[in-house]
Each structure stands twice: as structure tokens, then as C-alpha cells.
């Protein structure tokens, strides 16, 4: 049960992060830059948590 909830949360974070990056790229301005940086931070967090278990 815990694994299903965690996987669902990771999928939600991925979708929101990717959406923020794509929506931020469509317009010009500091707000869209902040959206892209937030989306990038979310995607990097997912990469960190995935690679953390394979760290030697």
C-alpha cells in the first residue's frame, strides 16, 4: 500500500513539474522563469530520489 501511494505521488510530481516547464516556456517574463525553475527542481528531486537507492 505504501509503495502504491509513493509511486502515485512521484507520478503526480512528474506531471506537475513537466507541466510547469512547458507552460513556463510558452511565455516570456520572470514569472514564467520561476515556473520553469520550480518544475526543474521537481524533476531533479525525482531523479535524486530514484538514484539514491543505487548510490554505491
PDB file of N, CA, C and O in Angstrom:
ATOM      1  N   UNK A   1       0.826  -1.196   0.000  1.00  0.00           N
ATOM      2  CA  UNK A   1       0.000   0.000   0.000  1.00  0.00           C
ATOM      3  C   UNK A   1       0.869   1.259   0.000  1.00  0.00           C
ATOM      4  O   UNK A   1       0.571   2.212  -0.709  1.00  0.00           O
ATOM      5  N   UNK A   2       1.935   1.221   0.799  1.00  0.00           N
ATOM      6  CA  UNK A   2       2.821   2.374   0.878  1.00  0.00           C
ATOM      7  C   UNK A   2       3.504   2.619  -0.465  1.00  0.00           C
ATOM      8  O   UNK A   2       3.653   3.767  -0.894  1.00  0.00           O
ATOM      9  N   UNK A   3       3.909   1.553  -1.130  1.00  0.00           N
ATOM     10  CA  UNK A   3       4.584   1.678  -2.424  1.00  0.00           C
ATOM     11  C   UNK A   3       3.654   2.262  -3.491  1.00  0.00           C
ATOM     12  O   UNK A   3       4.079   3.054  -4.326  1.00  0.00           O
ATOM     13  N   UNK A   4       2.391   1.888  -3.440  1.00  0.00           N
ATOM     14  CA  UNK A   4       1.425   2.403  -4.416  1.00  0.00           C
ATOM     15  C   UNK A   4       1.225   3.907  -4.209  1.00  0.00           C
ATOM     16  O   UNK A   4       1.194   4.683  -5.175  1.00  0.00           O
ATOM     17  N   UNK A   5       1.098   4.330  -2.970  1.00  0.00           N
ATOM     18  CA  UNK A   5       0.924   5.758  -2.684  1.00  0.00           C
ATOM     19  C   UNK A   5       2.165   6.554  -3.068  1.00  0.00           C
ATOM     20  O   UNK A   5       2.064   7.658  -3.623  1.00  0.00           O
ATOM     21  N   UNK A   6       3.340   5.990  -2.788  1.00  0.00           N
ATOM     22  CA  UNK A   6       4.583   6.672  -3.124  1.00  0.00           C
ATOM     23  C   UNK A   6       4.749   6.789  -4.640  1.00  0.00           C
ATOM     24  O   UNK A   6       5.144   7.841  -5.143  1.00  0.00           O
ATOM     25  N   UNK A   7       4.423   5.738  -5.359  1.00  0.00           N
ATOM     26  CA  UNK A   7       4.509   5.779  -6.823  1.00  0.00           C
ATOM     27  C   UNK A   7       3.514   6.782  -7.399  1.00  0.00           C
ATOM     28  O   UNK A   7       3.826   7.501  -8.353  1.00  0.00           O
ATOM     29  N   UNK A   8       2.325   6.843  -6.830  1.00  0.00           N
ATOM     30  CA  UNK A   8       1.335   7.813  -7.287  1.00  0.00           C
ATOM     31  C   UNK A   8       1.797   9.242  -7.024  1.00  0.00           C
ATOM     32  O   UNK A   8       1.613  10.126  -7.866  1.00  0.00           O
ATOM     33  N   UNK A   9       2.416   9.461  -5.883  1.00  0.00           N
ATOM     34  CA  UNK A   9       2.940  10.788  -5.558  1.00  0.00           C
ATOM     35  C   UNK A   9       4.058  11.175  -6.512  1.00  0.00           C
ATOM     36  O   UNK A   9       4.105  12.310  -6.995  1.00  0.00           O
ATOM     37  N   UNK A  10       4.960  10.247  -6.826  1.00  0.00           N
ATOM     38  CA  UNK A  10       6.043  10.523  -7.764  1.00  0.00           C
ATOM     39  C   UNK A  10       5.494  10.821  -9.157  1.00  0.00           C
ATOM     40  O   UNK A  10       5.993  11.717  -9.843  1.00  0.00           O
ATOM     41  N   UNK A  11       4.474  10.094  -9.574  1.00  0.00           N
ATOM     42  CA  UNK A  11       3.860  10.352 -10.881  1.00  0.00           C
ATOM     43  C   UNK A  11       3.215  11.734 -10.916  1.00  0.00           C
ATOM     44  O   UNK A  11       3.323  12.461 -11.917  1.00  0.00           O
ATOM     45  N   UNK A  12       2.563  12.113  -9.843  1.00  0.00           N
ATOM     46  CA  UNK A  12       1.936  13.433  -9.765  1.00  0.00           C
ATOM     47  C   UNK A  12       2.988  14.541  -9.799  1.00  0.00           C
ATOM     48  O   UNK A  12       2.814  15.546 -10.506  1.00  0.00           O
ATOM     49  N   UNK A  13       4.075  14.362  -9.074  1.00  0.00           N
ATOM     50  CA  UNK A  13       5.156  15.348  -9.075  1.00  0.00           C
ATOM     51  C   UNK A  13       5.751  15.472 -10.470  1.00  0.00           C
ATOM     52  O   UNK A  13       6.050  16.569 -10.937  1.00  0.00           O
ATOM     53  N   UNK A  14       5.913  14.344 -11.161  1.00  0.00           N
ATOM     54  CA  UNK A  14       6.456  14.374 -12.524  1.00  0.00           C
ATOM     55  C   UNK A  14       5.536  15.145 -13.465  1.00  0.00           C
ATOM     56  O   UNK A  14       5.996  15.988 -14.234  1.00  0.00           O
ATOM     57  N   UNK A  15       4.256  14.873 -13.401  1.00  0.00           N
ATOM     58  CA  UNK A  15       3.305  15.531 -14.307  1.00  0.00           C
ATOM     59  C   UNK A  15       3.251  17.033 -14.023  1.00  0.00           C
ATOM     60  O   UNK A  15       3.269  17.853 -14.950  1.00  0.00           O
ATOM     61  N   UNK A  16       3.206  17.402 -12.758  1.00  0.00           N
ATOM     62  CA  UNK A  16       3.156  18.832 -12.403  1.00  0.00           C
ATOM     63  C   UNK A  16       4.452  19.528 -12.805  1.00  0.00           C
ATOM     64  O   UNK A  16       4.435  20.632 -13.362  1.00  0.00           O
ATOM     65  N   UNK A  17       5.590  18.905 -12.551  1.00  0.00           N
ATOM     66  CA  UNK A  17       6.871  19.500 -12.913  1.00  0.00           C
ATOM     67  C   UNK A  17       7.019  19.690 -14.407  1.00  0.00           C
ATOM     68  O   UNK A  17       7.463  20.746 -14.886  1.00  0.00           O
ATOM     69  N   UNK A  18       6.643  18.685 -15.172  1.00  0.00           N
ATOM     70  CA  UNK A  18       6.730  18.783 -16.622  1.00  0.00           C
ATOM     71  C   UNK A  18       5.762  19.842 -17.156  1.00  0.00           C
ATOM     72  O   UNK A  18       6.101  20.606 -18.074  1.00  0.00           O
ATOM     73  N   UNK A  19       4.583  19.917 -16.571  1.00  0.00           N
ATOM     74  CA  UNK A  19       3.607  20.936 -16.976  1.00  0.00           C
ATOM     75  C   UNK A  19       4.124  22.338 -16.691  1.00  0.00           C
ATOM     76  O   UNK A  19       3.963  23.242 -17.519  1.00  0.00           O
ATOM     77  N   UNK A  20       4.761  22.529 -15.550  1.00  0.00           N
ATOM     78  CA  UNK A  20       5.307  23.849 -15.222  1.00  0.00           C
ATOM     79  C   UNK A  20       6.400  24.257 -16.199  1.00  0.00           C
ATOM     80  O   UNK A  20       6.469  25.419 -16.613  1.00  0.00           O
ATOM     81  N   UNK A  21       7.246  23.310 -16.573  1.00  0.00           N
ATOM     82  CA  UNK A  21       8.317  23.637 -17.519  1.00  0.00           C
ATOM     83  C   UNK A  21       7.738  24.005 -18.878  1.00  0.00           C
ATOM     84  O   UNK A  21       8.140  24.997 -19.490  1.00  0.00           O
ATOM     85  N   UNK A  22       6.788  23.242 -19.362  1.00  0.00           N
ATOM     86  CA  UNK A  22       6.212  23.509 -20.683  1.00  0.00           C
ATOM     87  C   UNK A  22       5.415  24.806 -20.681  1.00  0.00           C
ATOM     88  O   UNK A  22       5.523  25.619 -21.614  1.00  0.00           O
ATOM     89  N   UNK A  23       4.626  25.043 -19.644  1.00  0.00           N
ATOM     90  CA  UNK A  23       3.845  26.277 -19.581  1.00  0.00           C
ATOM     91  C   UNK A  23       4.738  27.501 -19.414  1.00  0.00           C
ATOM     92  O   UNK A  23       4.451  28.571 -19.957  1.00  0.00           O
ATOM     93  N   UNK A  24       5.824  27.364 -18.668  1.00  0.00           N
ATOM     94  CA  UNK A  24       6.736  28.485 -18.486  1.00  0.00           C
ATOM     95  C   UNK A  24       7.503  28.830 -19.738  1.00  0.00           C
ATOM     96  O   UNK A  24       7.905  29.980 -19.939  1.00  0.00           O
ATOM     97  N   UNK A  25       7.707  27.849 -20.608  1.00  0.00           N
ATOM     98  CA  UNK A  25       8.454  28.104 -21.833  1.00  0.00           C
ATOM     99  C   UNK A  25       7.629  28.856 -22.869  1.00  0.00           C
ATOM    100  O   UNK A  25       8.176  29.487 -23.767  1.00  0.00           O
ATOM    101  N   UNK A  26       6.339  28.812 -22.760  1.00  0.00           N
ATOM    102  CA  UNK A  26       5.462  29.447 -23.753  1.00  0.00           C
ATOM    103  C   UNK A  26       5.443  30.960 -23.664  1.00  0.00           C
ATOM    104  O   UNK A  26       5.150  31.632 -24.646  1.00  0.00           O
ATOM    105  N   UNK A  27       5.725  31.516 -22.493  1.00  0.00           N
ATOM    106  CA  UNK A  27       5.664  32.969 -22.330  1.00  0.00           C
ATOM    107  C   UNK A  27       7.012  33.501 -21.869  1.00  0.00           C
ATOM    108  O   UNK A  27       7.889  32.745 -21.460  1.00  0.00           O
ATOM    109  N   UNK A  28       7.154  34.812 -21.922  1.00  0.00           N
ATOM    110  CA  UNK A  28       8.391  35.478 -21.536  1.00  0.00           C
ATOM    111  C   UNK A  28       8.136  36.302 -20.283  1.00  0.00           C
ATOM    112  O   UNK A  28       7.119  36.982 -20.171  1.00  0.00           O
ATOM    113  N   UNK A  29       9.042  36.215 -19.334  1.00  0.00           N
ATOM    114  CA  UNK A  29       8.924  37.021 -18.121  1.00  0.00           C
ATOM    115  C   UNK A  29       9.499  36.289 -16.921  1.00  0.00           C
ATOM    116  O   UNK A  29       9.858  35.111 -16.986  1.00  0.00           O
ATOM    117  N   UNK A  30       9.565  37.017 -15.821  1.00  0.00           N
ATOM    118  CA  UNK A  30      10.148  36.450 -14.613  1.00  0.00           C
ATOM    119  C   UNK A  30       9.243  35.393 -13.982  1.00  0.00           C
ATOM    120  O   UNK A  30       9.731  34.432 -13.393  1.00  0.00           O
ATOM    121  N   UNK A  31       7.950  35.563 -14.119  1.00  0.00           N
ATOM    122  CA  UNK A  31       7.028  34.571 -13.569  1.00  0.00           C
ATOM    123  C   UNK A  31       7.160  33.240 -14.296  1.00  0.00           C
ATOM    124  O   UNK A  31       7.190  32.175 -13.671  1.00  0.00           O
ATOM    125  N   UNK A  32       7.291  33.289 -15.599  1.00  0.00           N
ATOM    126  CA  UNK A  32       7.451  32.042 -16.353  1.00  0.00           C
ATOM    127  C   UNK A  32       8.815  31.416 -16.069  1.00  0.00           C
ATOM    128  O   UNK A  32       8.951  30.191 -16.052  1.00  0.00           O
ATOM    129  N   UNK A  33       9.833  32.242 -15.841  1.00  0.00           N
ATOM    130  CA  UNK A  33      11.139  31.714 -15.458  1.00  0.00           C
ATOM    131  C   UNK A  33      11.061  31.016 -14.105  1.00  0.00           C
ATOM    132  O   UNK A  33      11.627  29.927 -13.923  1.00  0.00           O
ATOM    133  N   UNK A  34      10.329  31.588 -13.167  1.00  0.00           N
ATOM    134  CA  UNK A  34      10.151  30.958 -11.863  1.00  0.00           C
ATOM    135  C   UNK A  34       9.380  29.643 -11.983  1.00  0.00           C
ATOM    136  O   UNK A  34       9.692  28.670 -11.288  1.00  0.00           O
ATOM    137  N   UNK A  35       8.400  29.606 -12.894  1.00  0.00           N
ATOM    138  CA  UNK A  35       7.657  28.368 -13.117  1.00  0.00           C
ATOM    139  C   UNK A  35       8.585  27.282 -13.658  1.00  0.00           C
ATOM    140  O   UNK A  35       8.535  26.127 -13.214  1.00  0.00           O
ATOM    141  N   UNK A  36       9.441  27.640 -14.610  1.00  0.00           N
ATOM    142  CA  UNK A  36      10.353  26.658 -15.193  1.00  0.00           C
ATOM    143  C   UNK A  36      11.374  26.168 -14.170  1.00  0.00           C
ATOM    144  O   UNK A  36      11.689  24.979 -14.125  1.00  0.00           O
ATOM    145  N   UNK A  37      11.871  27.056 -13.333  1.00  0.00           N
ATOM    146  CA  UNK A  37      12.848  26.661 -12.318  1.00  0.00           C
ATOM    147  C   UNK A  37      12.192  25.755 -11.283  1.00  0.00           C
ATOM    148  O   UNK A  37      12.790  24.774 -10.830  1.00  0.00           O
ATOM    149  N   UNK A  38      10.953  26.045 -10.911  1.00  0.00           N
ATOM    150  CA  UNK A  38      10.229  25.189  -9.971  1.00  0.00           C
ATOM    151  C   UNK A  38       9.988  23.814 -10.565  1.00  0.00           C
ATOM    152  O   UNK A  38      10.192  22.789  -9.899  1.00  0.00           O
ATOM    153  N   UNK A  39       9.584  23.765 -11.819  1.00  0.00           N
ATOM    154  CA  UNK A  39       9.381  22.487 -12.493  1.00  0.00           C
ATOM    155  C   UNK A  39      10.675  21.702 -12.609  1.00  0.00           C
ATOM    156  O   UNK A  39      10.702  20.479 -12.410  1.00  0.00           O
ATOM    157  N   UNK A  40      11.763  22.393 -12.913  1.00  0.00           N
ATOM    158  CA  UNK A  40      13.063  21.739 -12.996  1.00  0.00           C
ATOM    159  C   UNK A  40      13.488  21.186 -11.644  1.00  0.00           C
ATOM    160  O   UNK A  40      14.023  20.067 -11.560  1.00  0.00           O
ATOM    161  N   UNK A  41      13.237  21.930 -10.578  1.00  0.00           N
ATOM    162  CA  UNK A  41      13.574  21.455  -9.236  1.00  0.00           C
ATOM    163  C   UNK A  41      12.769  20.198  -8.887  1.00  0.00           C
ATOM    164  O   UNK A  41      13.309  19.266  -8.267  1.00  0.00           O
ATOM    165  N   UNK A  42      11.523  20.159  -9.299  1.00  0.00           N
ATOM    166  CA  UNK A  42      10.704  18.971  -9.034  1.00  0.00           C
ATOM    167  C   UNK A  42      11.241  17.758  -9.788  1.00  0.00           C
ATOM    168  O   UNK A  42      11.333  16.655  -9.227  1.00  0.00           O
ATOM    169  N   UNK A  43      11.625  17.948 -11.051  1.00  0.00           N
ATOM    170  CA  UNK A  43      12.161  16.838 -11.828  1.00  0.00           C
ATOM    171  C   UNK A  43      13.513  16.382 -11.299  1.00  0.00           C
ATOM    172  O   UNK A  43      13.799  15.179 -11.260  1.00  0.00           O
ATOM    173  N   UNK A  44      14.339  17.315 -10.852  1.00  0.00           N
ATOM    174  CA  UNK A  44      15.625  16.942 -10.259  1.00  0.00           C
ATOM    175  C   UNK A  44      15.445  16.204  -8.937  1.00  0.00           C
ATOM    176  O   UNK A  44      16.207  15.289  -8.621  1.00  0.00           O
ATOM    177  N   UNK A  45      14.437  16.578  -8.173  1.00  0.00           N
ATOM    178  CA  UNK A  45      14.130  15.863  -6.939  1.00  0.00           C
ATOM    179  C   UNK A  45      13.766  14.408  -7.232  1.00  0.00           C
ATOM    180  O   UNK A  45      14.199  13.493  -6.535  1.00  0.00           O
ATOM    181  N   UNK A  46      12.967  14.196  -8.280  1.00  0.00           N
ATOM    182  CA  UNK A  46      12.601  12.833  -8.651  1.00  0.00           C
ATOM    183  C   UNK A  46      13.821  12.029  -9.084  1.00  0.00           C
ATOM    184  O   UNK A  46      13.955  10.854  -8.737  1.00  0.00           O
ATOM    185  N   UNK A  47      14.714  12.659  -9.840  1.00  0.00           N
ATOM    186  CA  UNK A  47      15.932  11.967 -10.252  1.00  0.00           C
ATOM    187  C   UNK A  47      16.806  11.632  -9.044  1.00  0.00           C
ATOM    188  O   UNK A  47      17.407  10.557  -8.976  1.00  0.00           O
ATOM    189  N   UNK A  48      16.883  12.535  -8.089  1.00  0.00           N
ATOM    190  CA  UNK A  48      17.673  12.297  -6.885  1.00  0.00           C
ATOM    191  C   UNK A  48      17.119  11.128  -6.076  1.00  0.00           C
ATOM    192  O   UNK A  48      17.869  10.257  -5.642  1.00  0.00           O
ATOM    193  N   UNK A  49      15.810  11.099  -5.887  1.00  0.00           N
ATOM    194  CA  UNK A  49      15.226  10.018  -5.091  1.00  0.00           C
ATOM    195  C   UNK A  49      15.341   8.674  -5.807  1.00  0.00           C
ATOM    196  O   UNK A  49      15.498   7.641  -5.160  1.00  0.00           O
ATOM    197  N   UNK A  50      15.277   8.683  -7.140  1.00  0.00           N
ATOM    198  CA  UNK A  50      15.425   7.433  -7.885  1.00  0.00           C
ATOM    199  C   UNK A  50      16.857   6.917  -7.800  1.00  0.00           C
ATOM    200  O   UNK A  50      17.093   5.728  -7.579  1.00  0.00           O
ATOM    201  N   UNK A  51      17.831   7.799  -7.964  1.00  0.00           N
ATOM    202  CA  UNK A  51      19.230   7.390  -7.969  1.00  0.00           C
ATOM    203  C   UNK A  51      19.798   7.160  -6.586  1.00  0.00           C
ATOM    204  O   UNK A  51      20.867   6.562  -6.439  1.00  0.00           O
ATOM    205  N   UNK A  52      19.110   7.630  -5.557  1.00  0.00           N
ATOM    206  CA  UNK A  52      19.595   7.491  -4.191  1.00  0.00           C
ATOM    207  C   UNK A  52      19.730   6.040  -3.769  1.00  0.00           C
ATOM    208  O   UNK A  52      20.687   5.659  -3.092  1.00  0.00           O
ATOM    209  N   UNK A  53      18.819   5.190  -4.203  1.00  0.00           N
ATOM    210  CA  UNK A  53      18.872   3.785  -3.800  1.00  0.00           C
ATOM    211  C   UNK A  53      19.946   3.004  -4.536  1.00  0.00           C
ATOM    212  O   UNK A  53      20.327   1.931  -4.112  1.00  0.00           O
ATOM    213  N   UNK A  54      20.497   3.555  -5.646  1.00  0.00           N
ATOM    214  CA  UNK A  54      21.545   2.877  -6.388  1.00  0.00           C
ATOM    215  C   UNK A  54      22.927   3.492  -6.118  1.00  0.00           C
ATOM    216  O   UNK A  54      23.898   3.170  -6.801  1.00  0.00           O
ATOM    217  N   UNK A  55      23.020   4.361  -5.143  1.00  0.00           N
ATOM    218  CA  UNK A  55      24.283   5.001  -4.809  1.00  0.00           C
ATOM    219  C   UNK A  55      25.220   3.997  -4.146  1.00  0.00           C
ATOM    220  O   UNK A  55      24.842   3.298  -3.217  1.00  0.00           O
ATOM    221  N   UNK A  56      26.439   3.946  -4.635  1.00  0.00           N
ATOM    222  CA  UNK A  56      27.418   2.994  -4.092  1.00  0.00           C
ATOM    223  C   UNK A  56      28.394   3.697  -3.182  1.00  0.00           C
ATOM    224  O   UNK A  56      28.766   4.768  -3.308  1.00  0.00           O
TER     225      UNK A  56
END
